[in-house]
mmCIF file of C-alpha atoms in Angstrom:
data_model
loop_
_atom_site.group_PDB
_atom_site.id
_atom_site.type_symbol
_atom_site.label_atom_id
_atom_site.label_comp_id
_atom_site.label_asym_id
_atom_site.label_seq_id
_atom_site.Cartn_x
_atom_site.Cartn_y
_atom_site.Cartn_z
ATOM 1 C CA UNK A 1 127.808 191.286 394.634
ATOM 2 C CA UNK A 2 125.739 194.306 395.264
ATOM 3 C CA UNK A 3 123.644 195.484 398.055
ATOM 4 C CA UNK A 4 120.831 193.078 395.463
ATOM 5 C CA UNK A 5 123.506 190.554 394.447
ATOM 6 C CA UNK A 6 126.723 190.399 395.000
ATOM 7 C CA UNK A 7 134.772 188.613 394.514
ATOM 8 C CA UNK A 8 136.204 185.009 393.279
ATOM 9 C CA UNK A 9 138.223 184.980 393.672
ATOM 10 C CA UNK A 10 138.847 186.396 392.338
ATOM 11 C CA UNK A 11 137.318 183.711 391.577
ATOM 12 C CA UNK A 12 142.065 181.672 391.767
ATOM 13 C CA UNK A 13 137.708 187.087 385.863
ATOM 14 C CA UNK A 14 135.866 186.207 382.271
ATOM 15 C CA UNK A 15 131.843 186.515 382.516
ATOM 16 C CA UNK A 16 130.783 185.769 386.431
ATOM 17 C CA UNK A 17 134.907 185.163 387.754
ATOM 18 C CA UNK A 18 136.712 183.957 390.459
ATOM 19 C CA UNK A 19 139.004 186.338 392.073
ATOM 20 C CA UNK A 20 142.199 184.160 390.550
ATOM 21 C CA UNK A 21 140.556 183.970 387.060
ATOM 22 C CA UNK A 22 140.109 187.761 386.945
ATOM 23 C CA UNK A 23 144.148 187.909 387.570
ATOM 24 C CA UNK A 24 144.751 185.435 385.100
ATOM 25 C CA UNK A 25 143.800 187.545 382.737
ATOM 26 C CA UNK A 26 145.561 188.729 379.363
ATOM 27 C CA UNK A 27 147.263 193.362 379.347
ATOM 28 C CA UNK A 28 146.236 194.793 377.236
ATOM 29 C CA UNK A 29 149.255 196.096 375.418
ATOM 30 C CA UNK A 30 151.645 198.834 375.996
ATOM 31 C CA UNK A 31 150.205 200.179 372.387
ATOM 32 C CA UNK A 32 147.280 200.831 374.296
ATOM 33 C CA UNK A 33 148.302 202.745 376.889
ATOM 34 C CA UNK A 34 151.588 203.854 378.940
ATOM 35 C CA UNK A 35 153.180 201.113 381.100
ATOM 36 C CA UNK A 36 153.589 202.737 384.610
ATOM 37 C CA UNK A 37 157.428 201.783 385.456
ATOM 38 C CA UNK A 38 159.155 202.194 388.935
ATOM 39 C CA UNK A 39 161.480 204.774 389.411
ATOM 40 C CA UNK A 40 164.164 205.999 391.832
ATOM 41 C CA UNK A 41 164.523 209.541 393.484
ATOM 42 C CA UNK A 42 162.688 212.459 395.305
ATOM 43 C CA UNK A 43 162.198 213.523 391.907
ATOM 44 C CA UNK A 44 160.791 210.471 390.043
ATOM 45 C CA UNK A 45 158.574 209.925 393.083
ATOM 46 C CA UNK A 46 157.255 213.272 392.621
ATOM 47 C CA UNK A 47 156.522 212.958 388.906
ATOM 48 C CA UNK A 48 154.909 209.772 389.477
ATOM 49 C CA UNK A 49 152.969 211.363 392.182
ATOM 50 C CA UNK A 50 151.684 213.955 389.920
ATOM 51 C CA UNK A 51 151.011 211.121 387.029
ATOM 52 C CA UNK A 52 148.986 209.351 389.362
ATOM 53 C CA UNK A 53 146.860 212.409 390.198
ATOM 54 C CA UNK A 54 146.283 213.068 386.060
ATOM 55 C CA UNK A 55 145.204 209.058 386.118
ATOM 56 C CA UNK A 56 142.653 209.632 388.924
ATOM 57 C CA UNK A 57 141.054 212.261 387.093
ATOM 58 C CA UNK A 58 140.551 210.458 383.894
ATOM 59 C CA UNK A 59 139.284 207.589 386.259
ATOM 60 C CA UNK A 60 137.090 210.497 388.169
ATOM 61 C CA UNK A 61 135.294 211.482 384.562
ATOM 62 C CA UNK A 62 134.906 207.309 383.816
ATOM 63 C CA UNK A 63 132.955 207.015 386.599
ATOM 64 C CA UNK A 64 130.876 209.760 386.380
ATOM 65 C CA UNK A 65 130.060 208.916 383.000
ATOM 66 C CA UNK A 66 129.106 205.595 384.425
ATOM 67 C CA UNK A 67 126.700 206.796 386.740
ATOM 68 C CA UNK A 68 128.923 207.747 389.995
ATOM 69 C CA UNK A 69 127.681 210.753 391.804
ATOM 70 C CA UNK A 70 130.385 213.403 392.291
ATOM 71 C CA UNK A 71 129.850 213.342 395.871
ATOM 72 C CA UNK A 72 131.315 209.403 395.761
ATOM 73 C CA UNK A 73 133.831 210.702 393.361
ATOM 74 C CA UNK A 74 134.874 213.795 395.622
ATOM 75 C CA UNK A 75 135.321 211.475 399.252
ATOM 76 C CA UNK A 76 137.010 208.418 397.803
ATOM 77 C CA UNK A 77 139.514 209.896 395.233
ATOM 78 C CA UNK A 78 141.298 213.202 396.619
ATOM 79 C CA UNK A 79 142.167 210.702 399.501
ATOM 80 C CA UNK A 80 144.148 208.062 397.267
ATOM 81 C CA UNK A 81 147.954 207.483 396.610
ATOM 82 C CA UNK A 82 149.867 205.399 394.948
ATOM 83 C CA UNK A 83 150.884 202.109 397.547
ATOM 84 C CA UNK A 84 154.690 200.951 396.299
ATOM 85 C CA UNK A 85 153.793 197.565 398.006
ATOM 86 C CA UNK A 86 151.235 196.670 396.544
ATOM 87 C CA UNK A 87 152.317 197.204 393.205
ATOM 88 C CA UNK A 88 155.356 194.999 394.680
ATOM 89 C CA UNK A 89 153.165 192.208 395.890
ATOM 90 C CA UNK A 90 151.420 192.383 392.315
ATOM 91 C CA UNK A 91 154.921 192.205 390.281
ATOM 92 C CA UNK A 92 156.152 189.225 392.972
ATOM 93 C CA UNK A 93 152.988 186.963 391.788
ATOM 94 C CA UNK A 94 152.934 187.961 388.626
ATOM 95 C CA UNK A 95 150.396 184.341 386.872
ATOM 96 C CA UNK A 96 152.972 181.307 386.276
ATOM 97 C CA UNK A 97 153.713 180.988 382.489
ATOM 98 C CA UNK A 98 152.719 178.409 380.180
ATOM 99 C CA UNK A 99 155.228 175.524 380.449
ATOM 100 C CA UNK A 100 156.199 175.769 383.313
ATOM 101 C CA UNK A 101 155.953 172.203 385.631
ATOM 102 C CA UNK A 102 153.310 171.865 388.118
ATOM 103 C CA UNK A 103 153.942 171.093 391.748
ATOM 104 C CA UNK A 104 152.935 167.445 393.142
ATOM 105 C CA UNK A 105 149.437 167.008 393.840
ATOM 106 C CA UNK A 106 150.286 165.368 397.771
ATOM 107 C CA UNK A 107 152.414 168.217 399.044
ATOM 108 C CA UNK A 108 150.213 170.434 397.739
ATOM 109 C CA UNK A 109 147.210 169.043 399.508
ATOM 110 C CA UNK A 110 148.725 168.786 402.509
ATOM 111 C CA UNK A 111 149.552 172.577 402.405
ATOM 112 C CA UNK A 112 145.708 173.420 402.222
ATOM 113 C CA UNK A 113 144.114 170.533 403.825
ATOM 114 C CA UNK A 114 144.667 169.658 407.603
ATOM 115 C CA UNK A 115 142.644 166.931 410.596
ATOM 116 C CA UNK A 116 142.418 170.635 411.960
ATOM 117 C CA UNK A 117 140.933 172.702 408.977
ATOM 118 C CA UNK A 118 138.352 169.718 408.518
ATOM 119 C CA UNK A 119 137.244 170.258 412.689
ATOM 120 C CA UNK A 120 136.853 173.916 412.417
ATOM 121 C CA UNK A 121 134.658 173.114 408.755
ATOM 122 C CA UNK A 122 132.544 170.687 410.868
ATOM 123 C CA UNK A 123 132.048 173.387 413.661
ATOM 124 C CA UNK A 124 130.793 175.865 411.285
ATOM 125 C CA UNK A 125 128.823 173.410 409.485
ATOM 126 C CA UNK A 126 127.163 172.135 413.030
ATOM 127 C CA UNK A 127 127.061 176.234 413.907
ATOM 128 C CA UNK A 128 125.371 177.582 410.292
ATOM 129 C CA UNK A 129 122.998 174.324 409.865
ATOM 130 C CA UNK A 130 119.656 175.711 409.208
ATOM 131 C CA UNK A 131 120.955 178.298 407.164
ATOM 132 C CA UNK A 132 123.349 176.222 404.917
ATOM 133 C CA UNK A 133 120.399 173.916 404.346
ATOM 134 C CA UNK A 134 118.165 175.804 403.137
ATOM 135 C CA UNK A 135 120.277 177.761 401.010
ATOM 136 C CA UNK A 136 121.164 174.005 399.695
ATOM 137 C CA UNK A 137 117.699 173.137 398.926
ATOM 138 C CA UNK A 138 117.126 176.866 396.651
ATOM 139 C CA UNK A 139 120.550 176.704 395.173
ATOM 140 C CA UNK A 140 121.255 172.898 395.101
ATOM 141 C CA UNK A 141 124.863 173.757 395.893
ATOM 142 C CA UNK A 142 125.871 171.442 398.817
ATOM 143 C CA UNK A 143 126.615 173.266 402.580
ATOM 144 C CA UNK A 144 129.683 171.587 402.302
ATOM 145 C CA UNK A 145 130.999 172.842 399.387
ATOM 146 C CA UNK A 146 129.751 177.142 400.402
ATOM 147 C CA UNK A 147 131.619 176.200 404.054
ATOM 148 C CA UNK A 148 134.916 174.995 401.860
ATOM 149 C CA UNK A 149 135.154 177.632 400.095
ATOM 150 C CA UNK A 150 134.696 180.096 403.378
ATOM 151 C CA UNK A 151 137.553 177.920 404.841
ATOM 152 C CA UNK A 152 140.004 178.084 401.613
ATOM 153 C CA UNK A 153 139.626 182.214 401.316
ATOM 154 C CA UNK A 154 139.751 183.476 405.000
ATOM 155 C CA UNK A 155 140.256 180.617 406.902
ATOM 156 C CA UNK A 156 136.816 180.669 408.204
ATOM 157 C CA UNK A 157 136.808 184.581 407.903
ATOM 158 C CA UNK A 158 139.409 185.367 410.385
ATOM 159 C CA UNK A 159 141.850 186.126 407.783
ATOM 160 C CA UNK A 160 139.987 188.884 405.449
ATOM 161 C CA UNK A 161 143.356 191.729 404.619
ATOM 162 C CA UNK A 162 143.863 194.691 405.703
ATOM 163 C CA UNK A 163 144.024 196.451 402.834
ATOM 164 C CA UNK A 164 142.450 199.472 401.180
ATOM 165 C CA UNK A 165 141.075 198.161 398.577
ATOM 166 C CA UNK A 166 140.512 201.450 396.711
ATOM 167 C CA UNK A 167 144.230 202.353 396.998
ATOM 168 C CA UNK A 168 145.124 199.167 396.216
ATOM 169 C CA UNK A 169 142.847 199.095 393.205
ATOM 170 C CA UNK A 170 143.975 202.969 391.629
ATOM 171 C CA UNK A 171 147.529 201.651 392.597
ATOM 172 C CA UNK A 172 147.452 198.411 390.263
ATOM 173 C CA UNK A 173 145.161 200.101 387.522
ATOM 174 C CA UNK A 174 147.958 202.812 387.490
ATOM 175 C CA UNK A 175 150.660 200.484 387.125
ATOM 176 C CA UNK A 176 149.125 199.173 384.161
ATOM 177 C CA UNK A 177 150.085 195.830 383.589
ATOM 178 C CA UNK A 178 146.266 195.067 384.121
ATOM 179 C CA UNK A 179 145.013 198.233 383.576
ATOM 180 C CA UNK A 180 141.723 197.265 381.862
ATOM 181 C CA UNK A 181 140.705 195.105 384.772
ATOM 182 C CA UNK A 182 141.905 196.897 387.932
ATOM 183 C CA UNK A 183 140.502 200.226 386.674
ATOM 184 C CA UNK A 184 137.118 198.456 386.156
ATOM 185 C CA UNK A 185 137.532 197.099 390.070
ATOM 186 C CA UNK A 186 138.029 200.815 390.865
ATOM 187 C CA UNK A 187 135.057 201.656 389.169
ATOM 188 C CA UNK A 188 132.843 198.900 391.000
ATOM 189 C CA UNK A 189 134.286 200.149 394.466
ATOM 190 C CA UNK A 190 133.251 203.712 393.520
ATOM 191 C CA UNK A 191 129.219 202.054 392.852
ATOM 192 C CA UNK A 192 129.619 199.979 396.075
ATOM 193 C CA UNK A 193 130.293 203.263 397.948
ATOM 194 C CA UNK A 194 127.111 204.890 396.267
ATOM 195 C CA UNK A 195 125.158 202.478 396.870
ATOM 196 C CA UNK A 196 125.720 202.944 400.458
ATOM 197 C CA UNK A 197 128.224 200.347 401.617
ATOM 198 C CA UNK A 198 130.882 201.977 404.418
ATOM 199 C CA UNK A 199 134.390 202.910 403.192
ATOM 200 C CA UNK A 200 135.645 201.700 406.278
ATOM 201 C CA UNK A 201 134.716 197.829 405.378
ATOM 202 C CA UNK A 202 136.357 198.164 402.325
ATOM 203 C CA UNK A 203 139.469 196.447 402.765
ATOM 204 C CA UNK A 204 140.596 193.092 401.847
ATOM 205 C CA UNK A 205 143.357 191.472 400.397
ATOM 206 C CA UNK A 206 146.234 194.005 397.772
ATOM 207 C CA UNK A 207 144.636 192.740 394.797
ATOM 208 C CA UNK A 208 141.079 193.691 395.636
ATOM 209 C CA UNK A 209 139.305 190.747 397.167
ATOM 210 C CA UNK A 210 137.286 191.381 400.005
ATOM 211 C CA UNK A 211 134.643 189.656 402.462
ATOM 212 C CA UNK A 212 134.370 186.379 403.830
ATOM 213 C CA UNK A 213 134.006 185.113 400.142
ATOM 214 C CA UNK A 214 137.211 187.298 399.164
ATOM 215 C CA UNK A 215 135.058 188.566 395.649
ATOM 216 C CA UNK A 216 136.696 191.610 393.660
ATOM 217 C CA UNK A 217 134.054 194.413 393.612
ATOM 218 C CA UNK A 218 132.649 193.854 390.313
ATOM 219 C CA UNK A 219 131.511 190.772 391.541
ATOM 220 C CA UNK A 220 129.710 191.713 394.644
ATOM 221 C CA UNK A 221 127.640 193.991 392.636
ATOM 222 C CA UNK A 222 126.993 191.221 390.568
ATOM 223 C CA UNK A 223 126.309 188.403 392.476
ATOM 224 C CA UNK A 224 126.203 189.558 396.381
ATOM 225 C CA UNK A 225 122.989 188.025 397.855
ATOM 226 C CA UNK A 226 121.088 189.000 400.940
ATOM 227 C CA UNK A 227 121.350 185.947 402.883
ATOM 228 C CA UNK A 228 119.933 186.892 406.464
ATOM 229 C CA UNK A 229 116.623 189.013 405.011
ATOM 230 C CA UNK A 230 118.106 192.456 406.432
ATOM 231 C CA UNK A 231 118.303 194.118 402.983
ATOM 232 C CA UNK A 232 121.865 194.413 402.729
ATOM 233 C CA UNK A 233 124.568 191.822 400.949
ATOM 234 C CA UNK A 234 127.395 192.615 403.731
ATOM 235 C CA UNK A 235 129.609 189.350 403.299
ATOM 236 C CA UNK A 236 132.127 191.518 404.996
ATOM 237 C CA UNK A 237 130.432 190.700 408.863
ATOM 238 C CA UNK A 238 127.652 188.510 408.052
ATOM 239 C CA UNK A 239 127.794 184.433 407.600
ATOM 240 C CA UNK A 240 124.316 184.315 406.270
ATOM 241 C CA UNK A 241 125.175 186.961 403.406
ATOM 242 C CA UNK A 242 128.315 185.195 402.637
ATOM 243 C CA UNK A 243 127.396 181.723 402.105
ATOM 244 C CA UNK A 244 124.321 183.207 400.150
ATOM 245 C CA UNK A 245 126.301 185.123 397.739
ATOM 246 C CA UNK A 246 128.632 181.729 397.507
ATOM 247 C CA UNK A 247 125.777 179.532 396.603
ATOM 248 C CA UNK A 248 124.949 182.559 394.063
ATOM 249 C CA UNK A 249 128.316 182.416 392.677
ATOM 250 C CA UNK A 250 128.178 178.768 391.858
ATOM 251 C CA UNK A 251 125.044 178.473 390.244
ATOM 252 C CA UNK A 252 125.825 181.756 387.985
ATOM 253 C CA UNK A 253 129.329 179.555 387.044
ATOM 254 C CA UNK A 254 127.316 176.457 386.201
ATOM 255 C CA UNK A 255 126.755 174.097 389.320
ATOM 256 C CA UNK A 256 124.804 171.469 388.615
ATOM 257 C CA UNK A 257 122.159 170.015 391.449
ATOM 258 C CA UNK A 258 122.884 166.469 392.373
ATOM 259 C CA UNK A 259 125.840 165.835 390.794
ATOM 260 C CA UNK A 260 129.531 165.355 392.884
ATOM 261 C CA UNK A 261 132.315 167.849 392.228
ATOM 262 C CA UNK A 262 133.959 164.572 391.527
ATOM 263 C CA UNK A 263 136.207 161.453 393.338
ATOM 264 C CA UNK A 264 139.007 159.297 393.428
ATOM 265 C CA UNK A 265 139.493 156.606 390.835
ATOM 266 C CA UNK A 266 141.808 153.574 390.370
ATOM 267 C CA UNK A 267 142.999 154.089 386.223
ATOM 268 C CA UNK A 268 143.924 150.938 384.883
ATOM 269 C CA UNK A 269 147.490 150.260 383.627
ATOM 270 C CA UNK A 270 145.770 149.892 380.114
ATOM 271 C CA UNK A 271 144.366 153.666 379.570
ATOM 272 C CA UNK A 272 146.334 155.545 377.433
ATOM 273 C CA UNK A 273 146.845 159.236 378.395
ATOM 274 C CA UNK A 274 147.714 160.419 374.920
ATOM 275 C CA UNK A 275 144.842 158.829 373.523
ATOM 276 C CA UNK A 276 142.319 160.579 375.998
ATOM 277 C CA UNK A 277 143.714 164.401 375.810
ATOM 278 C CA UNK A 278 141.978 167.349 375.930
ATOM 279 C CA UNK A 279 141.717 168.208 372.921
ATOM 280 C CA UNK A 280 138.851 171.549 373.884
ATOM 281 C CA UNK A 281 139.721 175.351 373.330
ATOM 282 C CA UNK A 282 139.103 176.318 376.743
ATOM 283 C CA UNK A 283 138.248 179.948 376.683
ATOM 284 C CA UNK A 284 138.726 180.122 381.085
ATOM 285 C CA UNK A 285 141.440 178.767 383.091
ATOM 286 C CA UNK A 286 143.117 177.081 380.348
ATOM 287 C CA UNK A 287 146.266 176.151 381.562
ATOM 288 C CA UNK A 288 144.550 174.152 384.341
ATOM 289 C CA UNK A 289 141.619 172.690 382.034
ATOM 290 C CA UNK A 290 145.010 171.560 379.583
ATOM 291 C CA UNK A 291 145.377 168.695 382.405
ATOM 292 C CA UNK A 292 141.945 167.202 381.942
ATOM 293 C CA UNK A 293 141.447 164.606 379.360
ATOM 294 C CA UNK A 294 138.656 164.842 377.830
ATOM 295 C CA UNK A 295 135.132 164.106 378.840
ATOM 296 C CA UNK A 296 133.360 160.822 378.475
ATOM 297 C CA UNK A 297 130.209 159.966 380.189
ATOM 298 C CA UNK A 298 130.542 157.607 383.752
ATOM 299 C CA UNK A 299 129.258 154.518 381.837
ATOM 300 C CA UNK A 300 132.254 154.828 379.136
ATOM 301 C CA UNK A 301 134.523 155.491 381.975
ATOM 302 C CA UNK A 302 133.485 151.993 383.342
ATOM 303 C CA UNK A 303 133.984 150.249 380.088
ATOM 304 C CA UNK A 304 137.559 151.203 380.571
ATOM 305 C CA UNK A 305 137.621 149.759 384.132
ATOM 306 C CA UNK A 306 138.346 152.959 386.157
ATOM 307 C CA UNK A 307 136.745 151.836 389.455
ATOM 308 C CA UNK A 308 135.927 154.563 392.028
ATOM 309 C CA UNK A 309 138.386 154.500 395.337
ATOM 310 C CA UNK A 310 135.152 154.574 397.637
ATOM 311 C CA UNK A 311 133.753 151.086 395.472
ATOM 312 C CA UNK A 312 130.095 152.813 394.605
ATOM 313 C CA UNK A 313 129.256 155.257 391.235
ATOM 314 C CA UNK A 314 127.089 157.922 391.296
ATOM 315 C CA UNK A 315 123.647 156.840 390.066
ATOM 316 C CA UNK A 316 123.561 158.993 386.924
ATOM 317 C CA UNK A 317 126.084 157.252 384.649
ATOM 318 C CA UNK A 318 125.166 159.657 381.858
ATOM 319 C CA UNK A 319 127.155 161.973 383.939
ATOM 320 C CA UNK A 320 130.078 163.596 382.052
ATOM 321 C CA UNK A 321 133.311 163.488 383.207
ATOM 322 C CA UNK A 322 136.541 164.506 382.820
ATOM 323 C CA UNK A 323 140.121 162.567 384.090
ATOM 324 C CA UNK A 324 142.670 164.163 386.315
ATOM 325 C CA UNK A 325 145.802 161.899 387.323
ATOM 326 C CA UNK A 326 147.133 163.407 390.574
ATOM 327 C CA UNK A 327 149.974 161.719 391.607
ATOM 328 C CA UNK A 328 150.985 161.717 395.497
ATOM 329 C CA UNK A 329 147.195 161.702 396.532
ATOM 330 C CA UNK A 330 145.723 158.752 397.463
ATOM 331 C CA UNK A 331 144.699 157.613 393.897
ATOM 332 C CA UNK A 332 145.733 157.271 390.494
ATOM 333 C CA UNK A 333 143.415 160.137 389.483
ATOM 334 C CA UNK A 334 140.034 161.882 389.583
ATOM 335 C CA UNK A 335 137.233 162.119 387.664
ATOM 336 C CA UNK A 336 135.822 165.229 387.741
ATOM 337 C CA UNK A 337 132.266 166.420 386.575
ATOM 338 C CA UNK A 338 130.676 169.744 385.524
ATOM 339 C CA UNK A 339 130.705 171.098 389.278
ATOM 340 C CA UNK A 340 134.583 170.790 389.461
ATOM 341 C CA UNK A 341 134.829 173.470 386.310
ATOM 342 C CA UNK A 342 132.620 175.687 388.501
ATOM 343 C CA UNK A 343 135.251 175.730 391.334
ATOM 344 C CA UNK A 344 137.344 176.507 388.997
ATOM 345 C CA UNK A 345 135.590 179.258 387.466
ATOM 346 C CA UNK A 346 136.465 180.355 391.578
ATOM 347 C CA UNK A 347 139.777 180.127 391.422
ATOM 348 C CA UNK A 348 141.238 178.674 388.289
ATOM 349 C CA UNK A 349 143.824 176.519 390.422
ATOM 350 C CA UNK A 350 143.216 172.871 390.870
ATOM 351 C CA UNK A 351 145.044 172.928 393.626
ATOM 352 C CA UNK A 352 142.422 175.150 394.659
ATOM 353 C CA UNK A 353 139.837 173.016 393.169
ATOM 354 C CA UNK A 354 140.575 169.651 393.843
ATOM 355 C CA UNK A 355 141.264 171.106 397.916
ATOM 356 C CA UNK A 356 138.305 172.774 398.050
ATOM 357 C CA UNK A 357 136.131 169.522 397.313
ATOM 358 C CA UNK A 358 138.568 167.426 399.248
ATOM 359 C CA UNK A 359 137.680 169.491 402.051
ATOM 360 C CA UNK A 360 134.006 169.570 401.615
ATOM 361 C CA UNK A 361 133.803 165.996 401.678
ATOM 362 C CA UNK A 362 135.659 165.671 404.531
ATOM 363 C CA UNK A 363 133.490 168.371 406.339
ATOM 364 C CA UNK A 364 130.450 166.629 404.913
ATOM 365 C CA UNK A 365 131.478 163.005 406.380
#
């Protein structure tokens, strides 16, 4: 996302990454750099402030090596201070450890999707239909998917976050748990300022996501698109730019034109989940994908007795899909295509990807 092109999302990281996917990436070892621990007292705060300033000096040196102007470095870095509230939030929302049980899908979907949210999405769809249809025809990404991501990320543009991005990213990088990630995002913010993005719009979540699509700065630089023809990718104020950028992200994540994201199915008792277990080694979103079955064509799922809850199969029975059992939802499972994986790339959570797909279905219908 930059003024030529572009978060994700986060995204809920990794080649073209969603916000959450990025946040789930591993951190460097303590041997690679100091891990900064919060210490009590005025003396400790003074030491922390001095350490923070020294760290920003090293950031400035890296920024210069990567082509950031001294003007931008001088305008931004000296204004930053350590934000303990951001550091506390980062510790609070650490990634779910492996082996922890998953919540049921039913209650999770009820939190994320309701009739009011679907109605709001339908109104956005109606208001922006001409632009959405044009982007869909160009990219193959359905308008309903763009609207659903917009709805989930910022409640249709009403919840953008108010945290100062440079300060938050500098804090998270200095704290050290994921310095490689957040220092890179801090450099990306400086590059955005160099490109002319006003400092005043650099506000978002505590973890660095911003704008209607909640892109990280590095994703903005790679994938942001101008959707309204003014030569800028203002994803914080232009719906057209946000939709074009979301679609561009999904294409880069592997969206396949004409394929559904997935659909609800009834699963016969003759299917043994262990026999169809996923044995792939996922390089991204491994914790989410471990819940999926192995890939099979729709023809193969038909032969196993799986039946769409809507009664209709997609036209191409060579499409590959994996099975995700979803206790607590309106079916025994969902068959999920490569397009579901593209949504996962935006945010590495089955609850997120499933709720985007279901909200998109509600908006479309």
